[in-house]
PDB file of C-alpha atoms in Angstrom:
ATOM      1  CA  MET A   1      19.626   8.968 -21.314  1.00 61.00           C
ATOM      2  CA  ASN A   2      20.769  12.160 -19.500  1.00 67.00           C
ATOM      3  CA  HIS A   3      19.912  12.654 -15.864  1.00 70.00           C
ATOM      4  CA  ILE A   4      20.225  15.773 -13.745  1.00 65.00           C
ATOM      5  CA  THR A   5      23.420  15.205 -11.641  1.00 69.00           C
ATOM      6  CA  LYS A   6      23.744  18.495  -9.640  1.00 73.00           C
ATOM      7  CA  PRO A   7      24.720  17.778  -6.100  1.00 81.00           C
ATOM      8  CA  LEU A   8      22.031  17.020  -3.499  1.00 93.00           C
ATOM      9  CA  SER A   9      21.716  18.581  -0.231  1.00 96.00           C
ATOM     10  CA  ALA A  10      22.803  16.451   2.731  1.00 97.00           C
ATOM     11  CA  GLY A  11      19.952  14.314   3.792  1.00 97.00           C
ATOM     12  CA  LEU A  12      18.105  10.902   3.621  1.00 98.00           C
ATOM     13  CA  TYR A  13      16.201  10.451   0.489  1.00 98.00           C
ATOM     14  CA  PHE A  14      13.403   7.688   0.371  1.00 98.00           C
ATOM     15  CA  VAL A  15      13.142   6.640  -3.355  1.00 98.00           C
ATOM     16  CA  ALA A  16      10.134   4.635  -4.698  1.00 98.00           C
ATOM     17  CA  THR A  17      11.031   2.116  -7.378  1.00 98.00           C
ATOM     18  CA  PRO A  18       8.973   0.010  -9.875  1.00 97.00           C
ATOM     19  CA  ILE A  19       6.915  -2.708  -8.514  1.00 96.00           C
ATOM     20  CA  GLY A  20       7.173  -4.558 -12.100  1.00 93.00           C
ATOM     21  CA  SER A  21       7.711  -2.523 -15.098  1.00 94.00           C
ATOM     22  CA  ALA A  22      11.022  -0.657 -14.993  1.00 95.00           C
ATOM     23  CA  ARG A  23       9.456   2.312 -16.849  1.00 95.00           C
ATOM     24  CA  ASP A  24       7.384   3.159 -13.826  1.00 97.00           C
ATOM     25  CA  ILE A  25      10.163   4.996 -12.118  1.00 97.00           C
ATOM     26  CA  THR A  26       9.944   8.737 -11.888  1.00 97.00           C
ATOM     27  CA  LEU A  27      12.393  11.219 -13.495  1.00 96.00           C
ATOM     28  CA  ARG A  28      12.995  12.788 -10.016  1.00 96.00           C
ATOM     29  CA  ALA A  29      13.997   9.258  -8.626  1.00 97.00           C
ATOM     30  CA  LEU A  30      16.407   8.840 -11.571  1.00 97.00           C
ATOM     31  CA  ASP A  31      17.901  12.272 -10.716  1.00 96.00           C
ATOM     32  CA  ILE A  32      18.276  11.363  -7.034  1.00 97.00           C
ATOM     33  CA  LEU A  33      20.023   8.031  -7.820  1.00 97.00           C
ATOM     34  CA  ALA A  34      22.314   9.833 -10.247  1.00 96.00           C
ATOM     35  CA  SER A  35      23.256  12.508  -7.760  1.00 96.00           C
ATOM     36  CA  ALA A  36      23.257  10.853  -4.329  1.00 97.00           C
ATOM     37  CA  ASP A  37      26.642  10.392  -2.606  1.00 97.00           C
ATOM     38  CA  LEU A  38      25.635   6.823  -1.475  1.00 98.00           C
ATOM     39  CA  ILE A  39      22.930   4.483  -2.444  1.00 98.00           C
ATOM     40  CA  ALA A  40      21.662   2.130   0.166  1.00 98.00           C
ATOM     41  CA  ALA A  41      19.271  -0.708  -1.029  1.00 97.00           C
ATOM     42  CA  GLU A  42      17.421  -3.661   0.362  1.00 97.00           C
ATOM     43  CA  ASP A  43      18.781  -5.573  -2.583  1.00 96.00           C
ATOM     44  CA  THR A  44      21.990  -4.127  -4.173  1.00 97.00           C
ATOM     45  CA  ARG A  45      21.609  -6.439  -7.377  1.00 97.00           C
ATOM     46  CA  THR A  46      18.163  -5.126  -8.096  1.00 97.00           C
ATOM     47  CA  ALA A  47      19.298  -1.458  -7.451  1.00 97.00           C
ATOM     48  CA  ARG A  48      22.165  -1.821  -9.666  1.00 97.00           C
ATOM     49  CA  LYS A  49      20.192  -3.344 -12.648  1.00 97.00           C
ATOM     50  CA  LEU A  50      17.475  -0.741 -12.272  1.00 97.00           C
ATOM     51  CA  MET A  51      20.258   1.960 -12.652  1.00 97.00           C
ATOM     52  CA  GLU A  52      21.783  -0.090 -15.563  1.00 97.00           C
ATOM     53  CA  ILE A  53      18.408  -0.185 -17.308  1.00 97.00           C
ATOM     54  CA  HIS A  54      17.984   3.532 -17.161  1.00 97.00           C
ATOM     55  CA  GLY A  55      21.498   4.469 -17.842  1.00 96.00           C
ATOM     56  CA  VAL A  56      22.368   5.867 -14.290  1.00 96.00           C
ATOM     57  CA  PRO A  57      26.066   5.585 -13.765  1.00 95.00           C
ATOM     58  CA  LEU A  58      27.598   4.818 -10.452  1.00 95.00           C
ATOM     59  CA  ASN A  59      31.009   6.735 -11.306  1.00 94.00           C
ATOM     60  CA  GLY A  60      32.581   5.200  -8.300  1.00 95.00           C
ATOM     61  CA  ARG A  61      29.924   5.681  -5.878  1.00 96.00           C
ATOM     62  CA  LYS A  62      29.001   2.761  -3.441  1.00 96.00           C
ATOM     63  CA  VAL A  63      25.792   0.666  -3.275  1.00 97.00           C
ATOM     64  CA  VAL A  64      25.526  -0.742   0.158  1.00 97.00           C
ATOM     65  CA  ALA A  65      23.078  -3.206   1.559  1.00 96.00           C
ATOM     66  CA  PHE A  66      20.377  -2.232   4.201  1.00 95.00           C
ATOM     67  CA  HIS A  67      17.581  -4.537   4.967  1.00 92.00           C
ATOM     68  CA  ASP A  68      15.511  -6.024   7.667  1.00 85.00           C
ATOM     69  CA  HIS A  69      18.342  -7.761   9.103  1.00 87.00           C
ATOM     70  CA  SER A  70      20.871  -4.753   9.172  1.00 89.00           C
ATOM     71  CA  GLY A  71      21.683  -3.794  12.824  1.00 87.00           C
ATOM     72  CA  GLU A  72      22.066  -0.583  14.705  1.00 91.00           C
ATOM     73  CA  GLY A  73      25.680  -0.330  13.334  1.00 93.00           C
ATOM     74  CA  SER A  74      24.375  -0.017   9.897  1.00 95.00           C
ATOM     75  CA  VAL A  75      21.689   2.483  10.839  1.00 96.00           C
ATOM     76  CA  ALA A  76      24.269   4.561  12.809  1.00 96.00           C
ATOM     77  CA  GLY A  77      26.795   4.502   9.929  1.00 97.00           C
ATOM     78  CA  LEU A  78      24.395   5.892   7.532  1.00 97.00           C
ATOM     79  CA  VAL A  79      23.027   8.458   9.800  1.00 98.00           C
ATOM     80  CA  ASP A  80      26.563   9.549  10.538  1.00 97.00           C
ATOM     81  CA  LEU A  81      27.204  10.076   6.857  1.00 97.00           C
ATOM     82  CA  ILE A  82      24.265  12.232   6.553  1.00 98.00           C
ATOM     83  CA  ALA A  83      25.304  14.286   9.541  1.00 98.00           C
ATOM     84  CA  GLY A  84      28.625  14.645   7.985  1.00 97.00           C
ATOM     85  CA  GLY A  85      27.150  16.264   4.843  1.00 97.00           C
ATOM     86  CA  LYS A  86      26.435  13.415   2.539  1.00 97.00           C
ATOM     87  CA  SER A  87      23.259  12.639   0.543  1.00 98.00           C
ATOM     88  CA  VAL A  88      21.905   9.093   1.071  1.00 98.00           C
ATOM     89  CA  ALA A  89      19.303   7.456  -1.310  1.00 98.00           C
ATOM     90  CA  TYR A  90      17.614   4.477   0.138  1.00 98.00           C
ATOM     91  CA  VAL A  91      15.585   2.058  -2.119  1.00 98.00           C
ATOM     92  CA  SER A  92      13.708  -0.989  -1.215  1.00 96.00           C
ATOM     93  CA  GLU A  93      13.575  -3.941  -3.721  1.00 95.00           C
ATOM     94  CA  ALA A  94      10.369  -2.638  -5.115  1.00 95.00           C
ATOM     95  CA  GLY A  95       7.688  -0.072  -4.353  1.00 96.00           C
ATOM     96  CA  THR A  96       7.896   2.518  -1.738  1.00 96.00           C
ATOM     97  CA  PRO A  97      10.228   2.124   1.211  1.00 96.00           C
ATOM     98  CA  LEU A  98       8.826   1.483   4.645  1.00 95.00           C
ATOM     99  CA  ILE A  99       5.565   0.203   3.166  1.00 93.00           C
ATOM    100  CA  ALA A 100       5.855  -3.471   4.276  1.00 91.00           C
ATOM    101  CA  ASP A 101       9.519  -2.878   3.530  1.00 92.00           C
ATOM    102  CA  PRO A 102      12.688  -1.775   5.479  1.00 93.00           C
ATOM    103  CA  GLY A 103      13.548   1.840   6.130  1.00 95.00           C
ATOM    104  CA  TYR A 104      11.596   2.806   9.243  1.00 95.00           C
ATOM    105  CA  GLU A 105      14.428   2.543  11.827  1.00 95.00           C
ATOM    106  CA  LEU A 106      16.732   4.475   9.334  1.00 97.00           C
ATOM    107  CA  GLY A 107      14.137   7.360   8.989  1.00 97.00           C
ATOM    108  CA  ARG A 108      13.544   7.476  12.744  1.00 97.00           C
ATOM    109  CA  ALA A 109      17.225   7.633  13.349  1.00 97.00           C
ATOM    110  CA  ALA A 110      17.738  10.555  10.983  1.00 98.00           C
ATOM    111  CA  ILE A 111      14.747  12.415  12.384  1.00 98.00           C
ATOM    112  CA  ALA A 112      16.169  11.948  15.972  1.00 98.00           C
ATOM    113  CA  ARG A 113      19.313  13.646  14.705  1.00 97.00           C
ATOM    114  CA  ASP A 114      17.189  16.380  13.280  1.00 98.00           C
ATOM    115  CA  LEU A 115      18.547  15.567   9.831  1.00 98.00           C
ATOM    116  CA  PRO A 116      16.395  16.098   6.497  1.00 98.00           C
ATOM    117  CA  VAL A 117      14.410  13.118   5.284  1.00 98.00           C
ATOM    118  CA  THR A 118      12.752  13.429   1.923  1.00 97.00           C
ATOM    119  CA  SER A 119      10.331  11.254  -0.069  1.00 97.00           C
ATOM    120  CA  ALA A 120      10.539  10.810  -3.837  1.00 97.00           C
ATOM    121  CA  PRO A 121       7.067   9.116  -4.304  1.00 97.00           C
ATOM    122  CA  GLY A 122       6.255   6.654  -6.948  1.00 96.00           C
ATOM    123  CA  ALA A 123       5.160   3.141  -7.380  1.00 96.00           C
ATOM    124  CA  SER A 124       3.237   1.365  -4.606  1.00 96.00           C
ATOM    125  CA  ALA A 125       1.494  -2.035  -4.868  1.00 96.00           C
ATOM    126  CA  VAL A 126      -1.071  -0.722  -2.351  1.00 97.00           C
ATOM    127  CA  LEU A 127      -2.154   2.151  -4.386  1.00 97.00           C
ATOM    128  CA  ALA A 128      -1.935   0.280  -7.783  1.00 97.00           C
ATOM    129  CA  ALA A 129      -4.119  -2.524  -6.371  1.00 98.00           C
ATOM    130  CA  LEU A 130      -6.654   0.086  -4.828  1.00 97.00           C
ATOM    131  CA  THR A 131      -6.914   1.735  -8.425  1.00 97.00           C
ATOM    132  CA  VAL A 132      -7.905  -1.346 -10.199  1.00 97.00           C
ATOM    133  CA  SER A 133      -9.897  -3.182  -7.553  1.00 97.00           C
ATOM    134  CA  GLY A 134     -13.247  -1.612  -7.893  1.00 95.00           C
ATOM    135  CA  LEU A 135     -13.633  -1.374  -4.236  1.00 95.00           C
ATOM    136  CA  PRO A 136     -14.153   1.928  -2.297  1.00 92.00           C
ATOM    137  CA  THR A 137     -11.046   4.101  -2.111  1.00 92.00           C
ATOM    138  CA  ASP A 138     -12.021   6.845  -0.143  1.00 89.00           C
ATOM    139  CA  ARG A 139     -11.087   5.299   3.023  1.00 91.00           C
ATOM    140  CA  PHE A 140      -8.840   2.232   3.254  1.00 95.00           C
ATOM    141  CA  ALA A 141      -6.651   0.292   5.938  1.00 96.00           C
ATOM    142  CA  PHE A 142      -3.237  -1.061   4.989  1.00 97.00           C
ATOM    143  CA  VAL A 143      -2.677  -4.043   6.976  1.00 97.00           C
ATOM    144  CA  GLY A 144       0.204  -5.735   5.274  1.00 96.00           C
ATOM    145  CA  PHE A 145       0.972  -9.342   6.001  1.00 95.00           C
ATOM    146  CA  LEU A 146      -1.074 -11.144   8.534  1.00 96.00           C
ATOM    147  CA  PRO A 147       0.584 -13.275  11.241  1.00 93.00           C
ATOM    148  CA  ALA A 148       1.774 -16.580   9.938  1.00 90.00           C
ATOM    149  CA  THR A 149       0.363 -18.675  12.932  1.00 90.00           C
ATOM    150  CA  LYS A 150      -3.413 -19.549  12.486  1.00 87.00           C
ATOM    151  CA  GLN A 151      -4.529 -18.297  15.863  1.00 87.00           C
ATOM    152  CA  ALA A 152      -2.887 -15.035  15.562  1.00 90.00           C
ATOM    153  CA  ARG A 153      -4.054 -14.564  12.059  1.00 91.00           C
ATOM    154  CA  GLU A 154      -7.716 -15.210  12.963  1.00 91.00           C
ATOM    155  CA  THR A 155      -7.458 -13.024  15.911  1.00 90.00           C
ATOM    156  CA  GLU A 156      -6.282 -10.035  13.844  1.00 92.00           C
ATOM    157  CA  ILE A 157      -8.924 -10.609  11.240  1.00 92.00           C
ATOM    158  CA  ALA A 158     -11.672 -10.597  13.761  1.00 89.00           C
ATOM    159  CA  GLN A 159     -10.362  -7.312  14.903  1.00 90.00           C
ATOM    160  CA  LEU A 160     -10.736  -5.842  11.304  1.00 92.00           C
ATOM    161  CA  ARG A 161     -14.063  -7.276  10.838  1.00 87.00           C
ATOM    162  CA  ASP A 162     -16.402  -4.300  11.551  1.00 84.00           C
ATOM    163  CA  LEU A 163     -14.034  -1.550  10.318  1.00 88.00           C
ATOM    164  CA  PRO A 164     -15.665   0.823   7.780  1.00 87.00           C
ATOM    165  CA  PHE A 165     -12.591   0.746   5.426  1.00 92.00           C
ATOM    166  CA  THR A 166     -11.513  -1.196   2.316  1.00 95.00           C
ATOM    167  CA  LEU A 167      -8.897  -3.562   3.860  1.00 97.00           C
ATOM    168  CA  VAL A 168      -5.656  -4.077   1.987  1.00 98.00           C
ATOM    169  CA  PHE A 169      -3.230  -7.023   2.593  1.00 98.00           C
ATOM    170  CA  TYR A 170      -0.028  -8.463   1.319  1.00 97.00           C
ATOM    171  CA  GLU A 171       0.254 -12.236   0.837  1.00 96.00           C
ATOM    172  CA  SER A 172       2.550 -14.994  -0.002  1.00 93.00           C
ATOM    173  CA  PRO A 173       1.501 -17.237  -2.941  1.00 94.00           C
ATOM    174  CA  LYS A 174       2.033 -20.215  -0.575  1.00 92.00           C
ATOM    175  CA  ARG A 175      -0.613 -19.130   1.878  1.00 93.00           C
ATOM    176  CA  ILE A 176      -3.275 -17.506  -0.308  1.00 95.00           C
ATOM    177  CA  GLU A 177      -5.668 -20.433  -0.163  1.00 94.00           C
ATOM    178  CA  GLU A 178      -5.563 -20.551   3.524  1.00 94.00           C
ATOM    179  CA  MET A 179      -5.707 -16.864   3.765  1.00 95.00           C
ATOM    180  CA  LEU A 180      -8.970 -16.673   1.865  1.00 96.00           C
ATOM    181  CA  ALA A 181     -10.626 -19.319   3.778  1.00 95.00           C
ATOM    182  CA  ASN A 182      -9.762 -17.467   7.030  1.00 95.00           C
ATOM    183  CA  LEU A 183     -11.137 -14.297   5.650  1.00 95.00           C
ATOM    184  CA  SER A 184     -14.223 -15.916   4.434  1.00 93.00           C
ATOM    185  CA  GLU A 185     -14.871 -17.705   7.648  1.00 92.00           C
ATOM    186  CA  ILE A 186     -14.519 -14.558   9.810  1.00 91.00           C
ATOM    187  CA  LEU A 187     -15.601 -11.812   7.583  1.00 91.00           C
ATOM    188  CA  GLY A 188     -18.298 -13.686   5.790  1.00 90.00           C
ATOM    189  CA  ALA A 189     -18.177 -15.473   2.525  1.00 93.00           C
ATOM    190  CA  ASP A 190     -20.360 -12.840   0.583  1.00 92.00           C
ATOM    191  CA  ARG A 191     -17.978 -10.075   1.465  1.00 94.00           C
ATOM    192  CA  GLN A 192     -16.520  -8.490  -1.767  1.00 95.00           C
ATOM    193  CA  ALA A 193     -12.938  -9.024  -2.284  1.00 97.00           C
ATOM    194  CA  VAL A 194     -10.031  -8.716  -4.970  1.00 98.00           C
ATOM    195  CA  VAL A 195      -6.805 -10.582  -5.415  1.00 98.00           C
ATOM    196  CA  CYS A 196      -4.299  -8.730  -7.513  1.00 98.00           C
ATOM    197  CA  ARG A 197      -1.173 -10.694  -8.707  1.00 96.00           C
ATOM    198  CA  GLU A 198       1.839  -9.509 -10.531  1.00 95.00           C
ATOM    199  CA  LEU A 199       0.783  -5.859 -10.779  1.00 96.00           C
ATOM    200  CA  THR A 200       2.293  -3.940 -13.789  1.00 95.00           C
ATOM    201  CA  LYS A 201       4.042  -7.101 -14.840  1.00 94.00           C
ATOM    202  CA  LYS A 202       3.460  -9.069 -18.183  1.00 91.00           C
ATOM    203  CA  PHE A 203       1.250 -11.691 -16.307  1.00 91.00           C
ATOM    204  CA  GLU A 204      -0.859  -9.069 -14.262  1.00 95.00           C
ATOM    205  CA  GLU A 205      -3.917 -10.744 -13.108  1.00 96.00           C
ATOM    206  CA  VAL A 206      -6.879  -9.102 -11.192  1.00 97.00           C
ATOM    207  CA  SER A 207      -9.733 -11.550  -9.796  1.00 97.00           C
ATOM    208  CA  ARG A 208     -12.664  -9.924  -8.412  1.00 97.00           C
ATOM    209  CA  GLY A 209     -15.758 -11.463  -6.554  1.00 96.00           C
ATOM    210  CA  THR A 210     -16.945 -12.550  -3.160  1.00 96.00           C
ATOM    211  CA  LEU A 211     -14.508 -14.247  -0.763  1.00 96.00           C
ATOM    212  CA  ALA A 212     -16.404 -17.530  -1.563  1.00 96.00           C
ATOM    213  CA  ASP A 213     -15.804 -16.883  -5.345  1.00 96.00           C
ATOM    214  CA  LEU A 214     -12.264 -16.285  -4.900  1.00 97.00           C
ATOM    215  CA  MET A 215     -11.731 -19.291  -2.640  1.00 96.00           C
ATOM    216  CA  SER A 216     -12.962 -21.279  -5.586  1.00 95.00           C
ATOM    217  CA  VAL A 217     -10.586 -19.460  -8.066  1.00 94.00           C
ATOM    218  CA  PHE A 218      -7.483 -20.204  -5.936  1.00 94.00           C
ATOM    219  CA  SER A 219      -8.555 -23.537  -4.538  1.00 91.00           C
ATOM    220  CA  ASP A 220      -5.579 -26.094  -5.262  1.00 84.00           C
ATOM    221  CA  ARG A 221      -4.085 -23.786  -7.730  1.00 87.00           C
ATOM    222  CA  ARG A 222      -0.224 -23.123  -7.806  1.00 88.00           C
ATOM    223  CA  VAL A 223       0.254 -19.430  -7.878  1.00 89.00           C
ATOM    224  CA  LYS A 224       3.298 -17.472  -8.484  1.00 90.00           C
ATOM    225  CA  GLY A 225       4.225 -13.789  -8.001  1.00 88.00           C
ATOM    226  CA  GLU A 226       3.473 -11.076  -5.598  1.00 89.00           C
ATOM    227  CA  LEU A 227      -0.148 -10.766  -4.229  1.00 96.00           C
ATOM    228  CA  VAL A 228      -2.201  -7.924  -2.856  1.00 98.00           C
ATOM    229  CA  VAL A 229      -5.521  -8.927  -1.354  1.00 98.00           C
ATOM    230  CA  LEU A 230      -8.362  -6.283  -0.828  1.00 98.00           C
ATOM    231  CA  VAL A 231     -11.578  -6.778   1.071  1.00 98.00           C
ATOM    232  CA  GLY A 232     -14.579  -4.475   0.914  1.00 95.00           C
ATOM    233  CA  ARG A 233     -15.546  -2.622   3.965  1.00 88.00           C
ATOM    234  CA  ALA A 234     -18.279  -4.038   6.372  1.00 80.00           C
ATOM    235  CA  GLY A 235     -21.759  -3.563   5.288  1.00 63.00           C
ATOM    236  CA  ALA A 236     -20.841  -1.984   1.937  1.00 49.00           C
ATOM    237  CA  THR A 237     -23.105  -3.931  -0.060  1.00 50.00           C
ATOM    238  CA  GLU A 238     -26.007  -4.631   2.287  1.00 56.00           C
ATOM    239  CA  VAL A 239     -27.520  -1.201   2.982  1.00 69.00           C
ATOM    240  CA  ALA A 240     -30.671  -0.080   1.162  1.00 79.00           C
ATOM    241  CA  GLU A 241     -31.049   3.458  -0.120  1.00 86.00           C
ATOM    242  CA  THR A 242     -34.150   3.989   2.095  1.00 88.00           C
ATOM    243  CA  ASP A 243     -32.070   3.138   5.125  1.00 85.00           C
ATOM    244  CA  ILE A 244     -29.353   5.527   4.043  1.00 89.00           C
ATOM    245  CA  ALA A 245     -31.918   8.207   3.454  1.00 90.00           C
ATOM    246  CA  ASP A 246     -33.589   7.702   6.821  1.00 89.00           C
ATOM    247  CA  ALA A 247     -30.300   7.983   8.623  1.00 88.00           C
ATOM    248  CA  LEU A 248     -29.459  11.135   6.768  1.00 90.00           C
ATOM    249  CA  ARG A 249     -32.712  12.765   7.704  1.00 90.00           C
ATOM    250  CA  ASP A 250     -32.250  11.798  11.270  1.00 89.00           C
ATOM    251  CA  ALA A 251     -28.586  13.245  11.274  1.00 88.00           C
ATOM    252  CA  MET A 252     -29.554  16.375   9.183  1.00 89.00           C
ATOM    253  CA  LYS A 253     -32.064  17.393  11.990  1.00 88.00           C
ATOM    254  CA  THR A 254     -28.949  18.505  14.264  1.00 88.00           C
ATOM    255  CA  MET A 255     -26.002  18.628  11.794  1.00 85.00           C
ATOM    256  CA  ARG A 256     -24.860  20.303   8.692  1.00 88.00           C
ATOM    257  CA  VAL A 257     -25.315  18.366   5.512  1.00 88.00           C
ATOM    258  CA  LYS A 258     -21.498  17.704   5.301  1.00 87.00           C
ATOM    259  CA  ASP A 259     -21.202  16.536   8.810  1.00 85.00           C
ATOM    260  CA  ALA A 260     -24.379  14.334   8.509  1.00 86.00           C
ATOM    261  CA  ALA A 261     -22.984  12.689   5.387  1.00 87.00           C
ATOM    262  CA  THR A 262     -19.716  11.974   7.168  1.00 82.00           C
ATOM    263  CA  VAL A 263     -21.270  10.414  10.130  1.00 81.00           C
ATOM    264  CA  VAL A 264     -23.694   8.276   8.175  1.00 83.00           C
ATOM    265  CA  ALA A 265     -21.001   7.082   5.748  1.00 78.00           C
ATOM    266  CA  GLY A 266     -18.756   5.991   8.692  1.00 66.00           C
ATOM    267  CA  ALA A 267     -21.740   4.324  10.479  1.00 67.00           C
ATOM    268  CA  LEU A 268     -22.913   2.462   7.506  1.00 71.00           C
ATOM    269  CA  GLY A 269     -19.523   1.555   5.859  1.00 63.00           C
ATOM    270  CA  LEU A 270     -20.201   3.525   2.618  1.00 73.00           C
ATOM    271  CA  PRO A 271     -18.275   5.730   0.498  1.00 74.00           C
ATOM    272  CA  ARG A 272     -18.582   9.342   1.789  1.00 79.00           C
ATOM    273  CA  ARG A 273     -18.912  10.897  -1.692  1.00 84.00           C
ATOM    274  CA  GLN A 274     -22.031   8.772  -2.480  1.00 84.00           C
ATOM    275  CA  VAL A 275     -23.857   9.572   0.828  1.00 88.00           C
ATOM    276  CA  TYR A 276     -22.944  13.268   0.522  1.00 90.00           C
ATOM    277  CA  GLN A 277     -24.487  13.389  -2.861  1.00 90.00           C
ATOM    278  CA  MET A 278     -27.734  11.711  -1.537  1.00 90.00           C
ATOM    279  CA  ALA A 279     -27.661  14.068   1.277  1.00 90.00           C
ATOM    280  CA  LEU A 280     -27.458  17.074  -1.029  1.00 91.00           C
ATOM    281  CA  ARG A 281     -30.464  15.809  -2.956  1.00 90.00           C
ATOM    282  CA  LEU A 282     -32.502  15.168   0.146  1.00 86.00           C
ATOM    283  CA  GLY A 283     -31.650  18.795   1.262  1.00 78.00           C
ATOM    284  CA  ASP A 284     -32.913  20.145  -2.225  1.00 71.00           C
ATOM    285  CA  ASP A 285     -36.048  17.944  -1.960  1.00 67.00           C
ATOM    286  CA  GLU A 286     -36.959  19.253   1.471  1.00 59.00           C
TER     287      GLU A 286
END
């Protein structure tokens, strides 16, 4: 396969890579990987394999390691290269850099030197999971990994309990059973939730139901693969249409329809589009 290999301007290029299927990489990502002066990678073996699959030659260019354990010297070295006129492409092991992956310190250091920082967007487990979840997607909060210790984990979950957003977590297969138990206890066993496993891969699995249902599904089950856990927003399944309509009528006494819908949707933890459509109908009726 031919890739555009015209010289890149100096800068830091954050390049999203597939989370499973190698074909999910973008053409722009391949062009950047083919043209960058240097490729920095969370996992150099994974980066090299991806480039081999897509026929991207190195032609003597280096692939260097950069991960969570890389020190200030590694950051400074890469930034110095960019300041000296080089283009550096950074890829995490899978998905979009910085999203529960390394790259933040590197990006901040480049910005502090007033150097160009560019994103080549693509695959993201967060967005893939939201897409297939069936839960509201108009507002969501990405939490990432919860703390490892029980007390810290339960404290953080409690702080998220009343947020009117779909909650998105990453979790280890070894902790999924314990995590679902904590979520059920603190958020409520009837809260709607989804567990996505091995997204875009051969054994992709999406389990939907209440937290109680999912606890049963994953009880004493040996699970492998990457997991994304989504939890429905607070109150999203318990609000009657008459209550929504009453709240809208009250809000529309002093607000425009659009603003009233936004306020009511936020207060009741409902998708804004749904509430806005109801507000329009109420406006027409009255």
